[in-house]
Short mmCIF file of C-alpha atoms and ligand atoms in Angstrom, two decimals:
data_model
loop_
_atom_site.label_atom_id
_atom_site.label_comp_id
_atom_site.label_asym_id
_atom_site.label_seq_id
_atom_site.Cartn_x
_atom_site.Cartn_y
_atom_site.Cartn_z
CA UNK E 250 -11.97 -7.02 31.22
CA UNK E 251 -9.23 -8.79 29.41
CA UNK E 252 -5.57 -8.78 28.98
CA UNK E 253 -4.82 -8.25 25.07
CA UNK E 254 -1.66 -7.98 23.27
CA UNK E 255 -1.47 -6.29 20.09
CA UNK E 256 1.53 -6.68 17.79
CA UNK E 257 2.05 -4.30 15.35
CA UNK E 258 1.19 -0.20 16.19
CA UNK E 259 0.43 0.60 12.79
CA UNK E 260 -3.26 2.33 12.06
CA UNK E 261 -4.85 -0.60 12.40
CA UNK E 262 -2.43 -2.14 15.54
CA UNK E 263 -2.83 0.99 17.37
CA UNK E 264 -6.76 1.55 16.51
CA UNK E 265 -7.50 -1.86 18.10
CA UNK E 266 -5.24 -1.41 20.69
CA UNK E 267 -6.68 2.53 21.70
CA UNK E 268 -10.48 1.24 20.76
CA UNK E 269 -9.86 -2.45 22.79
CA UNK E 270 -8.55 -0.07 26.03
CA UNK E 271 -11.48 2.09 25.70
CA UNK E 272 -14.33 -0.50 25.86
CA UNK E 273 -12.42 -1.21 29.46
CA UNK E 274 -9.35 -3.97 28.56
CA UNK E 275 -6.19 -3.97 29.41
CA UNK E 276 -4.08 -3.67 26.58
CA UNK E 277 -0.20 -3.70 25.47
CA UNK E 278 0.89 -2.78 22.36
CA UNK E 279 3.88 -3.84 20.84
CA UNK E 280 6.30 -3.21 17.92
CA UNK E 281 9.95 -3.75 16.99
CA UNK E 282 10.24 -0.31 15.56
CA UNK E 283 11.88 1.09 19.39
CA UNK E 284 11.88 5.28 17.55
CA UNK E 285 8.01 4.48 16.92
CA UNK E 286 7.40 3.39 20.62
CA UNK E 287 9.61 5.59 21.86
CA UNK E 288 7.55 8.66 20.49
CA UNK E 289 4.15 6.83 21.26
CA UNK E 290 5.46 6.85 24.86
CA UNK E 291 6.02 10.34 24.60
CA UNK E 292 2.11 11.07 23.14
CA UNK E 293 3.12 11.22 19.66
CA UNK E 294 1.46 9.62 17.58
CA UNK E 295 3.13 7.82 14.20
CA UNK E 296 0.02 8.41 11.84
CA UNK E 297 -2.68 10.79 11.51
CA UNK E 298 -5.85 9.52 12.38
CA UNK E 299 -8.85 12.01 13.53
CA UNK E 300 -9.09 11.36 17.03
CA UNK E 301 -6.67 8.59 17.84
CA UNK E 302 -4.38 11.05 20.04
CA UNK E 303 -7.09 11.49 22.20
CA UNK E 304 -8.04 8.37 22.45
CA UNK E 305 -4.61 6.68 22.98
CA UNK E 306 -3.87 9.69 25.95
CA UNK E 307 -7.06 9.47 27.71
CA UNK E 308 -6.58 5.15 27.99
CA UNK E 309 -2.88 5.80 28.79
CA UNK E 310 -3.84 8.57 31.76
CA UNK E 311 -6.19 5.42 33.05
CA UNK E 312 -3.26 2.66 32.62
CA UNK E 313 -5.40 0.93 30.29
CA UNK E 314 -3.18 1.23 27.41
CA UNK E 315 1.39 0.66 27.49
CA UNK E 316 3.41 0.38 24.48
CA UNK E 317 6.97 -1.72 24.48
CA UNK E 318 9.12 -3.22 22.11
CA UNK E 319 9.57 -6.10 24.84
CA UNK E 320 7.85 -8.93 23.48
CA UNK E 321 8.05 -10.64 26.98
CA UNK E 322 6.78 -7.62 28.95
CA UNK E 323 3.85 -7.52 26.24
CA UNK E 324 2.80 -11.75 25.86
CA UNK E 325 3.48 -12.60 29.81
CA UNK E 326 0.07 -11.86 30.96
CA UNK E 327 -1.92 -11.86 27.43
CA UNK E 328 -5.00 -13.67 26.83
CA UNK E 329 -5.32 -12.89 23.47
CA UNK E 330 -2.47 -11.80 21.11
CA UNK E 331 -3.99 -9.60 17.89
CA UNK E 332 -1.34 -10.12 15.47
CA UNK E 333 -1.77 -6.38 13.22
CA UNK E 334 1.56 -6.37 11.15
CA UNK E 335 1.82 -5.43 7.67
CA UNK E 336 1.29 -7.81 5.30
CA UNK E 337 2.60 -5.57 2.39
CA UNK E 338 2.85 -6.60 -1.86
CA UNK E 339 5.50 -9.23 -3.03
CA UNK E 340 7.05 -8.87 -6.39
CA UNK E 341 4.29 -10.61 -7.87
CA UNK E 342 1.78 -9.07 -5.86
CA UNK E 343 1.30 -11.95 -3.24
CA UNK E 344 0.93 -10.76 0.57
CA UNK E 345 4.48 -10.90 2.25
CA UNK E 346 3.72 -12.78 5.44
CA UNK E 347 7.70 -12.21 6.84
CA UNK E 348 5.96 -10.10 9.68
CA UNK E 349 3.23 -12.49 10.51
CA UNK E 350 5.91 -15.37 10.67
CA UNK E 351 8.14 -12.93 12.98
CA UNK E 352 5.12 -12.58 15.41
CA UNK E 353 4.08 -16.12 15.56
CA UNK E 354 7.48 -17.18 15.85
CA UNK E 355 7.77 -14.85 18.99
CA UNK E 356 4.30 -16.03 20.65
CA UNK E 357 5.80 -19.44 20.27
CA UNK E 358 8.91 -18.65 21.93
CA UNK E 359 7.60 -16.49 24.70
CA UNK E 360 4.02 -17.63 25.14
CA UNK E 361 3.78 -20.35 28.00
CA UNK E 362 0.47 -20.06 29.00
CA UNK E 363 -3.02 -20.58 27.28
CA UNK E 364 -3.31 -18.00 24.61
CA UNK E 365 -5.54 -17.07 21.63
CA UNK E 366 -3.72 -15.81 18.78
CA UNK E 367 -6.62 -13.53 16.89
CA UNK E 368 -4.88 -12.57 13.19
CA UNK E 369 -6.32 -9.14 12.32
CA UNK E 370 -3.68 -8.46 9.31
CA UNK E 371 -5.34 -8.92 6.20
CA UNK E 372 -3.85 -12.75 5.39
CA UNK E 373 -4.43 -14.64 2.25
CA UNK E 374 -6.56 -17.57 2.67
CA UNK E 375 -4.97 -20.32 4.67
CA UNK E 376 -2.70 -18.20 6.63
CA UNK E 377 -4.36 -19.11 9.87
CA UNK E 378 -3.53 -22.82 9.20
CA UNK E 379 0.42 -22.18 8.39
CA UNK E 380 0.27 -19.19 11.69
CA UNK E 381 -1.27 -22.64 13.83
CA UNK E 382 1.58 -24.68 12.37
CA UNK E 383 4.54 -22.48 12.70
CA UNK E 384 3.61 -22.58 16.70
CA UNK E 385 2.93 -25.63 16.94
CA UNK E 386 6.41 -26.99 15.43
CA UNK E 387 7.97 -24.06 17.41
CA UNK E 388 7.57 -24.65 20.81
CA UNK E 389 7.28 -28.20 20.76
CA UNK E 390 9.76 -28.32 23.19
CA UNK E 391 7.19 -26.63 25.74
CA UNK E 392 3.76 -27.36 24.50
CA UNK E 393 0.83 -24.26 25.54
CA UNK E 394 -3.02 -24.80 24.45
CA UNK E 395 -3.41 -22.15 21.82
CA UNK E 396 -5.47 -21.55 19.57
CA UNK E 397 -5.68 -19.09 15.88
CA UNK E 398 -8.73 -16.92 15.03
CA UNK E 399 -9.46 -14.95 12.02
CA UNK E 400 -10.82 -11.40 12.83
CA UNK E 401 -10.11 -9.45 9.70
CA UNK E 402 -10.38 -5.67 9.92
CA UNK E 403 -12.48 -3.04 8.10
CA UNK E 404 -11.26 0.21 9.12
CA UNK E 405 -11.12 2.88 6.91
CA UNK E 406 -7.81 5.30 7.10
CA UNK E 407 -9.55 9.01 8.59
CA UNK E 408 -12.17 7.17 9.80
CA UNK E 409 -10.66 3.72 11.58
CA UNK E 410 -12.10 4.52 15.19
CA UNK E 411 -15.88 5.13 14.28
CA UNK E 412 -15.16 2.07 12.10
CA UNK E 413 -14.30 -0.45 14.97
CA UNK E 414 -16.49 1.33 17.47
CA UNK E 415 -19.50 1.21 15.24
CA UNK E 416 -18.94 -1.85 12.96
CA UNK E 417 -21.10 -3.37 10.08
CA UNK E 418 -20.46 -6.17 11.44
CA UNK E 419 -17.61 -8.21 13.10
CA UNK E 420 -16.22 -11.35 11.32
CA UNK E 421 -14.21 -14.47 13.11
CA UNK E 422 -12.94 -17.78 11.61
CA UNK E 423 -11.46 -20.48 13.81
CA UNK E 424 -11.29 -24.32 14.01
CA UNK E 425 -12.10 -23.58 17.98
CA UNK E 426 -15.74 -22.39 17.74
CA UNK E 427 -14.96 -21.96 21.54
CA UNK E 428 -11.98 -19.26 20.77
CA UNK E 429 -14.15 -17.46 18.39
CA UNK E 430 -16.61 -17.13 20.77
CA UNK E 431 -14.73 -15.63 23.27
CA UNK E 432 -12.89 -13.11 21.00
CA UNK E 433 -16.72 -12.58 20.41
CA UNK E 434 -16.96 -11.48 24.38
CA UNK E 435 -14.68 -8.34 23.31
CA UNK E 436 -17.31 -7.00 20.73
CA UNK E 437 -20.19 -7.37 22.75
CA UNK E 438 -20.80 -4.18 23.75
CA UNK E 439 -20.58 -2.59 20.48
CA UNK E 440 -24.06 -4.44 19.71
CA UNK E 441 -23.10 -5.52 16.57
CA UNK E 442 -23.86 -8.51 14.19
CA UNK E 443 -21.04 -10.86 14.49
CA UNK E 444 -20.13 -13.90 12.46
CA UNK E 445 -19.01 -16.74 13.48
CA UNK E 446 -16.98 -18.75 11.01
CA UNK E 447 -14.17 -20.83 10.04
CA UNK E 448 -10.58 -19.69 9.24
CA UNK E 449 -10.17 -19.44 5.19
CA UNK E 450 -13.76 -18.50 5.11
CA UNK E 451 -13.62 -15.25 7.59
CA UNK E 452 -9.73 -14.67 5.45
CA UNK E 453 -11.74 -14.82 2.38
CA UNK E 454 -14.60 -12.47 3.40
CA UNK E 455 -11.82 -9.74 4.03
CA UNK E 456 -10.33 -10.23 0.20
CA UNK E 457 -13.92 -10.44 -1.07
CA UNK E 458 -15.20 -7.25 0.28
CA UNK E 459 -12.09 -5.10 -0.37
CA UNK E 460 -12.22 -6.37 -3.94
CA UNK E 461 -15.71 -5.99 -4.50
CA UNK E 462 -14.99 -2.47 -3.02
CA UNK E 463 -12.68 -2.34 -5.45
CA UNK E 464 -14.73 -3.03 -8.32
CA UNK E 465 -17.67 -0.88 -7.50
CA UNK E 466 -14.97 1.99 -8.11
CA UNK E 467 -13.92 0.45 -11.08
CA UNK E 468 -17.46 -0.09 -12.56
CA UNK E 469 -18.47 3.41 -12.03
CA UNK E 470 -14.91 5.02 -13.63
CA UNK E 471 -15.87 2.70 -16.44
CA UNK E 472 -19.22 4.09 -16.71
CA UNK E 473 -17.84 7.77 -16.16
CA UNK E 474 -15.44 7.09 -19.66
CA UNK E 475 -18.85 5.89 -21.36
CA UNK E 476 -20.61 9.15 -20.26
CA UNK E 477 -17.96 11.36 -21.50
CA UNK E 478 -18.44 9.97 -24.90
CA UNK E 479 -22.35 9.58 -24.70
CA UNK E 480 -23.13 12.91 -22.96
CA UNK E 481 -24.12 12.18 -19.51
CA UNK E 482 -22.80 12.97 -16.40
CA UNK E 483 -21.95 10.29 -13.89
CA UNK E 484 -22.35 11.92 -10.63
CA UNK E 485 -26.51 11.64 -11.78
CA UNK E 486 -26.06 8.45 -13.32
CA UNK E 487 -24.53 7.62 -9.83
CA UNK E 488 -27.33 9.26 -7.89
CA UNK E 489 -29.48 7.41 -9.92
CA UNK E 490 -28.53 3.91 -9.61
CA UNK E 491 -28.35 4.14 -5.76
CA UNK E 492 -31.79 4.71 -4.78
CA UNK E 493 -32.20 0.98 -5.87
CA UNK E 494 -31.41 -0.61 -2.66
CA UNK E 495 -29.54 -3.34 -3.95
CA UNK E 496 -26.68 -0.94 -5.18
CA UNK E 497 -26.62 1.75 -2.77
CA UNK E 498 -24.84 5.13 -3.13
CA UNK E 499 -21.60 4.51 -1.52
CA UNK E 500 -18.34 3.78 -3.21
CA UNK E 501 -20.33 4.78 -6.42
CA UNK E 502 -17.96 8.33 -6.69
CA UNK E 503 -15.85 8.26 -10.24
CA UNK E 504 -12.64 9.88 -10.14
CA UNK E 505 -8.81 9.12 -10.49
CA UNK E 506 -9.64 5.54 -8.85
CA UNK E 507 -9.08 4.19 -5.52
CA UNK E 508 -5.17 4.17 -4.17
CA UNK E 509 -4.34 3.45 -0.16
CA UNK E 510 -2.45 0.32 1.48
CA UNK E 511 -5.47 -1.86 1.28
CA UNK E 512 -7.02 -1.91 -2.02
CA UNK E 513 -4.48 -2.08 -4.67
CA UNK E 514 -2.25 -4.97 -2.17
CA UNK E 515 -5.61 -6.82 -1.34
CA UNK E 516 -6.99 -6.77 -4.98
CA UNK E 517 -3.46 -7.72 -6.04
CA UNK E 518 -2.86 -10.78 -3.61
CA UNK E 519 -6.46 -12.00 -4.35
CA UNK E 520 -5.85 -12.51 -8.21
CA UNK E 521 -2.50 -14.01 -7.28
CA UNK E 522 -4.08 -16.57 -4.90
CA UNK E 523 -6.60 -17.16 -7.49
CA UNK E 524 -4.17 -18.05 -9.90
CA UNK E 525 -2.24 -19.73 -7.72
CA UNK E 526 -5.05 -21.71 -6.88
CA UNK E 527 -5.47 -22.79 -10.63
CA UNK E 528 -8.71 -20.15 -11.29
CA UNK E 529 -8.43 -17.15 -14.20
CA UNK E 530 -9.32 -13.42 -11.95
CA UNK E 531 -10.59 -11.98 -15.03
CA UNK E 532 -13.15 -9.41 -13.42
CA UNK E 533 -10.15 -8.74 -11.07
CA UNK E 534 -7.61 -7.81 -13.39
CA UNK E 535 -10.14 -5.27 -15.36
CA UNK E 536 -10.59 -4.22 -12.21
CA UNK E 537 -6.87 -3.14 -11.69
CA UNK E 538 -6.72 -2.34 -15.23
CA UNK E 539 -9.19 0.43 -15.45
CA UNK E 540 -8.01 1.34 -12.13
CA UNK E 541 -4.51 2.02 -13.67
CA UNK E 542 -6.54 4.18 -16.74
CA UNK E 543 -7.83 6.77 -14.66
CA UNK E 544 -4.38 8.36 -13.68
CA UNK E 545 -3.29 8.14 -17.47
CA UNK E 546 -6.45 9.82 -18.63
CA UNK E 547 -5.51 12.62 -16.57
CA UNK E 548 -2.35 13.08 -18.94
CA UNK E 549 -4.33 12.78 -22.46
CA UNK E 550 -6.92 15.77 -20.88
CA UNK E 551 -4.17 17.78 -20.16
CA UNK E 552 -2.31 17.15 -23.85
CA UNK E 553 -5.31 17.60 -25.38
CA UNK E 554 -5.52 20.99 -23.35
CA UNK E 555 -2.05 21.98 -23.37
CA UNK E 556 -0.49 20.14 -26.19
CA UNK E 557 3.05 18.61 -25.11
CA UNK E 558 3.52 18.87 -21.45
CA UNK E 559 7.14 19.22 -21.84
CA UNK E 560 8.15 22.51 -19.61
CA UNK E 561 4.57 22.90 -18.77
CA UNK E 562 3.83 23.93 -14.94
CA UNK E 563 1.12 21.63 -13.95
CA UNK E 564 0.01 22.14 -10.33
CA UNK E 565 -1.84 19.42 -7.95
CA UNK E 566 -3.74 19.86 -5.11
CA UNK E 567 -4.04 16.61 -2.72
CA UNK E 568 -1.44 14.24 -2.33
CA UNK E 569 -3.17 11.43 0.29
CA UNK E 570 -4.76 8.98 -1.46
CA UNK E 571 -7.68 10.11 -0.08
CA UNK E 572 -8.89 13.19 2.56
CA UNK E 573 -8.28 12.69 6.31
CA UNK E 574 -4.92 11.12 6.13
CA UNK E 575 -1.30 11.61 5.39
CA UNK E 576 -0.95 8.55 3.97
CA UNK E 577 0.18 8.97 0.06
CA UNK E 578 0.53 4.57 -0.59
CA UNK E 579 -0.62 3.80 -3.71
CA UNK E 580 -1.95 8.04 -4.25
CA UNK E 581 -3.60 8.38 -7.54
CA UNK E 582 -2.03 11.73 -6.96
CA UNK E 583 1.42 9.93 -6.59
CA UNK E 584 0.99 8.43 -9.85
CA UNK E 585 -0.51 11.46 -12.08
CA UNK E 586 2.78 13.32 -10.89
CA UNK E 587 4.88 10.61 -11.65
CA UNK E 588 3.22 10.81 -15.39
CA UNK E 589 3.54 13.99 -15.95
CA UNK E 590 7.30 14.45 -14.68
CA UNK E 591 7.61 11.51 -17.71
CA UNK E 592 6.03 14.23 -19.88
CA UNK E 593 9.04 16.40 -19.01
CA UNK E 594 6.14 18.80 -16.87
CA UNK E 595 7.04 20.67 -14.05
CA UNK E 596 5.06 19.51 -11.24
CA UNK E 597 3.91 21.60 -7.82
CA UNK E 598 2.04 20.65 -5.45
CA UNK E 599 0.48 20.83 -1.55
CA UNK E 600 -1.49 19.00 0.57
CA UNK E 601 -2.98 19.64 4.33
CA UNK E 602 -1.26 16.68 5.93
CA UNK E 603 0.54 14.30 3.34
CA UNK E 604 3.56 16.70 3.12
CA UNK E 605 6.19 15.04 4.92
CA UNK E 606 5.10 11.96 4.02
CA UNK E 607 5.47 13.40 0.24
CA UNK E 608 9.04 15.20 0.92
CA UNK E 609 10.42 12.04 2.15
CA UNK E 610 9.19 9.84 -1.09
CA UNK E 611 9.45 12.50 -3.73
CA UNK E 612 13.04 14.60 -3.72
CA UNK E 613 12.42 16.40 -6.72
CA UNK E 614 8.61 17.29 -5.98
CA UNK E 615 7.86 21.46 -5.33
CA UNK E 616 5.84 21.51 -2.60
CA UNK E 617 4.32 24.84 -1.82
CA UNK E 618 2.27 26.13 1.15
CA UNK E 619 -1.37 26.76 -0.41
CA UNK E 620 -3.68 26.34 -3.00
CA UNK E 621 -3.03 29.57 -4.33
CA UNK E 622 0.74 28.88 -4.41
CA UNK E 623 0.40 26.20 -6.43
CA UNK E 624 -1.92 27.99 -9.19
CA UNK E 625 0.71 30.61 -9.48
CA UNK E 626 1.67 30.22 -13.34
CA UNK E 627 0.37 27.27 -13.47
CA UNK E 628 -0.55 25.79 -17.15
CA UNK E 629 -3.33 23.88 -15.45
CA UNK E 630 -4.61 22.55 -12.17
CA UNK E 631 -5.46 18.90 -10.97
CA UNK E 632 -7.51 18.27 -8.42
CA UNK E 633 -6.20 14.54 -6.85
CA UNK E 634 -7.67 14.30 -3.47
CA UNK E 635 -11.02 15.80 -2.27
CA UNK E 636 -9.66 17.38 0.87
CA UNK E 637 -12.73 19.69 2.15
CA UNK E 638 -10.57 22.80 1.96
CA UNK E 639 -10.14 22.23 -1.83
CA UNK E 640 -13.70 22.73 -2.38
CA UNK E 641 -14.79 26.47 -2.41
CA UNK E 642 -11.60 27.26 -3.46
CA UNK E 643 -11.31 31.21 -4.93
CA UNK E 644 -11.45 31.01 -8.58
CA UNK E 645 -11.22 34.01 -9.24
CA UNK E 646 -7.87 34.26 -7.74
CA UNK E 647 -6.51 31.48 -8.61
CA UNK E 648 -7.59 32.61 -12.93
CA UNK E 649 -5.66 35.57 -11.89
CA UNK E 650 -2.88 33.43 -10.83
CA UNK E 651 -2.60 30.47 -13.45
CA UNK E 652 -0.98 31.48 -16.81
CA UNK E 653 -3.33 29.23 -18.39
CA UNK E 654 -7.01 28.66 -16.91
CA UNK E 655 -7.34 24.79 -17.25
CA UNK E 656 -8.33 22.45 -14.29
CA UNK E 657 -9.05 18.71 -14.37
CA UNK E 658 -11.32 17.93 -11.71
CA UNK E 659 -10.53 14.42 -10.73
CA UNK E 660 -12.71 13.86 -7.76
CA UNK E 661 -15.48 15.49 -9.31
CA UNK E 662 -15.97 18.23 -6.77
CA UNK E 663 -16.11 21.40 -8.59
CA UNK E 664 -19.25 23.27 -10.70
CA UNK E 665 -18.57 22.60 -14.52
CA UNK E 666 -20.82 25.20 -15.39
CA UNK E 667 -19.73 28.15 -13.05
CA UNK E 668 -15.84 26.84 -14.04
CA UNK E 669 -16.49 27.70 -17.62
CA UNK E 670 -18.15 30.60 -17.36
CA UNK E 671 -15.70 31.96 -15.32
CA UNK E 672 -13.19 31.29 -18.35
CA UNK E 673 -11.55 28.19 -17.20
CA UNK E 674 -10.93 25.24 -19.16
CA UNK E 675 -13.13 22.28 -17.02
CA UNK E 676 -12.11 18.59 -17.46
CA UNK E 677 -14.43 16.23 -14.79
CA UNK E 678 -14.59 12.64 -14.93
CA UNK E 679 -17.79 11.52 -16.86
CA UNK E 680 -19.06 14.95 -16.71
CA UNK E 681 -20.74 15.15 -19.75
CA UNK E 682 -19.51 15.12 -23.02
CA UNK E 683 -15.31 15.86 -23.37
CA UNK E 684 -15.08 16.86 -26.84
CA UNK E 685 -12.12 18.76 -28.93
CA UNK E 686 -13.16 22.05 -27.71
CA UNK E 687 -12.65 21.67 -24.20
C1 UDX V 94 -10.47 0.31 2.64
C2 UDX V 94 -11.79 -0.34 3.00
O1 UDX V 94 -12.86 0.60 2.83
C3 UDX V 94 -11.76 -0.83 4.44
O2 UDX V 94 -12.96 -1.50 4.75
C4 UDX V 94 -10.57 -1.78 4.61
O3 UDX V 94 -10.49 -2.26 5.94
C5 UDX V 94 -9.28 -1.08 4.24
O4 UDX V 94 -9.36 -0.58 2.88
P1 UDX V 94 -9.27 2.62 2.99
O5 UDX V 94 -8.29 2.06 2.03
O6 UDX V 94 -8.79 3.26 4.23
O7 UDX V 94 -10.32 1.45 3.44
O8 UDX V 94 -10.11 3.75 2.23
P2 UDX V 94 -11.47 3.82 1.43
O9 UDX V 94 -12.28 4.87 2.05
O10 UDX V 94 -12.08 2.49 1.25
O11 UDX V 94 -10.99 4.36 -0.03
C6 UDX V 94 -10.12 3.55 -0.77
C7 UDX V 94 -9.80 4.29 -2.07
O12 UDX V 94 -10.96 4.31 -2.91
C8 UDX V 94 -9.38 5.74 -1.87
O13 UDX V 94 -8.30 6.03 -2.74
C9 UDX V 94 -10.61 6.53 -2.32
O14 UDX V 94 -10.26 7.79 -2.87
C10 UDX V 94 -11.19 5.62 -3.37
N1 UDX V 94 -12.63 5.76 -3.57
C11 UDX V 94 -13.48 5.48 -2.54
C12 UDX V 94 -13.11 6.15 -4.82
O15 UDX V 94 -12.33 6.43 -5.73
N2 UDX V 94 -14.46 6.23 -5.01
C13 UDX V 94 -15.35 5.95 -4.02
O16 UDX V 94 -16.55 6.05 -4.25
C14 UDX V 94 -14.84 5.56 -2.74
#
């Protein structure tokens, strides 16, 4: 059992922190945002995650887990501080590291003990050196053995607990070999491979397999465009490629492109440390490039559909930037709207659990209830996020409802085939040949 600080109760703050007290530690988390502990105190929790409520009440009933926005009450006993603030876009897309200063700033000035400071944020590479450094000038006044460790995160949003409880692997960096190994102690039991590295290699390892993530998506929306000139249809070509073991079926679905708070910041900071670093990201910038194409092919189906969009009602179902989650950062679906409005369209839409989120960001948005809401005199319907309940949808209904049957598919969930013979007008992505007539 260990004492652990985490800074930062954001998913992946308050995921470690929940999944850290579960496997038996004792664990504070911490934030500056006093509404967000407040309510955390109270049970509520400031994201939806499947299953973290539970989690995070069954460790508080057995005193395992506390929240504060003391940083005192939360470093005094720590043995290891997890630093899990948001390292959010720049102007020119370069990670903004204000929040990982703030926290190492504050370990310096109320750490005086032996400490391991464990960066989980996603950090561009040589952030552990400048974190080491910012201490180490900081509290020279009142020296304290510490030491910095890499442990980048790979939790996905709506599935972040299975993620850290049942990890591909686990990945630390450190000058202190001795450190890393006993940030190692806390994965033990999850029986895991874990690698032991140094600092700007474990940093880079995070940037490298978000990217490459990244580009898997891209490749396949690339190869989706191809098919819908050639013919073919993608989800087979998919299928296809990843029975060879060296590709692999996942992260292999074309659609409107990936969207989130990881991949579009991670894939952006990477090419700016690359150039930065005097190197040319070309794969990387076709990689945010054809990214950016899949939300404005949406528009040129739907002209080629509907003619001008100005006045039409277009209706969208999903606004997460993908299913499980309310979070809409970076939403294809957030940028298709945003397109259309430019068209002069009228834009509806509803999802299960992004529509706060959604009423906060977008004023001018119509959010209905339903599906079926939605479709009702609709010109067309897009499909933007593969929530589950979005996929036997009643079609019958909703050709009853729409004033014009046209749908554009964009996660590829629905049945071309039964679609059109139904009536409706059926754009996919790389579903076969798109030609004048559809
Ligand atoms: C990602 C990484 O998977 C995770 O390891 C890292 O720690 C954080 O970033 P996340 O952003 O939560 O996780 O979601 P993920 O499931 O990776 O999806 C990212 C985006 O890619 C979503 O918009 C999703 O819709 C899209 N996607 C995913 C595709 O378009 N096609 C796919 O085949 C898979």
């Amino acid at each position: 059992m260990s004492n652990i600080c985490v800074i930062g109760t954001g998913y992946v703050g308050l995921v470690t922190g929940a999944c850290f007290a579960d496997l038996g530690n004792t664990v504070i988390c911490m934030d500056v945002d006093h509404d967000r502990i407040d309510k955390l105190n109270q049970g509520i929790m400031p994201i939806y995650e499947p299953g973290l409520k539970q989690l995070v009440d069954q460790n508080v009933r057995g005193g395992r887990i506390s929240f504060t926005c003391d940083y005192c009450e939360a470093l005094k006993n720590a043995e290891f501080a997890f630093v899990a603030v948001g390292t959010p876009s720049g102007v020119d897309g370069e990670a903004d590291l204000q929040y990982v200063r703030s926290a190492a700033e504050v370990i310096a000035d109320e750490v005086d003990h032996p400490i391991i400071v464990v960066n989980k944020s996603t950090v561009p590479v040589g952030t552990g050196d400048w974190v080491s450094d910012i201490i180490t000038r900081r509290c020279n006044d009142k020296p304290f053995a510490f030491s910095v460790v890499s442990n980048p995160e790979f939790l996905r949003e709506g599935s972040a607990i299975n993620d850290f409880m049942c990890p591909d692997r686990v990945v630390l960096g450190s000058l202190d070999h001795d450190a890393a190994s006993s940030v190692a102690q806390l994965y033990l039991s999850l029986r895991c491979p874990i690698i032991i590295t140094d600092l700007r290699t474990a940093e880079m390892i995070k940037y490298a397999s978000n990217a490459f993530l990244a580009t898997r998506i891209s490749f396949i929306n690339e190869i989706a465009n191809m098919c819908e000139e050639m013919g073919a249809d993608v989800s087979e070509v998919a299928l296809g490629m990843g029975y060879d073991h060296r590709i692999g079926h996942d992260f292999l679905d074309a659609g409107l492109g990936w969207g989130g708070s990881c991949f579009p910041k991670d894939v952006k900071a990477l090419a700016h440390m690359a150039v930065l670093h005097g190197t040319h990201p070309q794969l990387l910038q076709a990689v945010m490039e054809i990214n950016r194409n899949q939300r404005r092919r949406v528009v040129l189906r739907l002209r080629r559909a509907l003619g001008s969009l100005n006045e039409k009602v277009i209706g969208v179902l999903g606004l997460s930037f993908k299913p499980n989650t309310d979070d809409i950062r970076e939403a294809p679906a957030l940028e298709v709207i945003h397109l259309l409005e430019n068209e002069g369209a009228i834009v509806r839409a509803y999802d299960p659990q992004a529509m706060g989120a959604a009423a906060r960001m977008m004023k001018r948005l119509d959010l209905c209830e339903n599906p079926y809401e939605v479709a009702r005199g609709a010109d067309a319907l897009v499909l933007a996020t593969e929530w589950n309940e979005f996929k036997q949808l009643d079609f019958a209904r909703l050709h009853e409802l729409m004033r014009t049957p046209v749908l554009v598919d964009g996660r590829n969930q629905w049945d071309p085939d039964k679609l059109r013979s139904m009536g409706f007008t059926y754009f996919g992505v790389g579903r076969g040949l798109v030609n004048n007539h559809d």
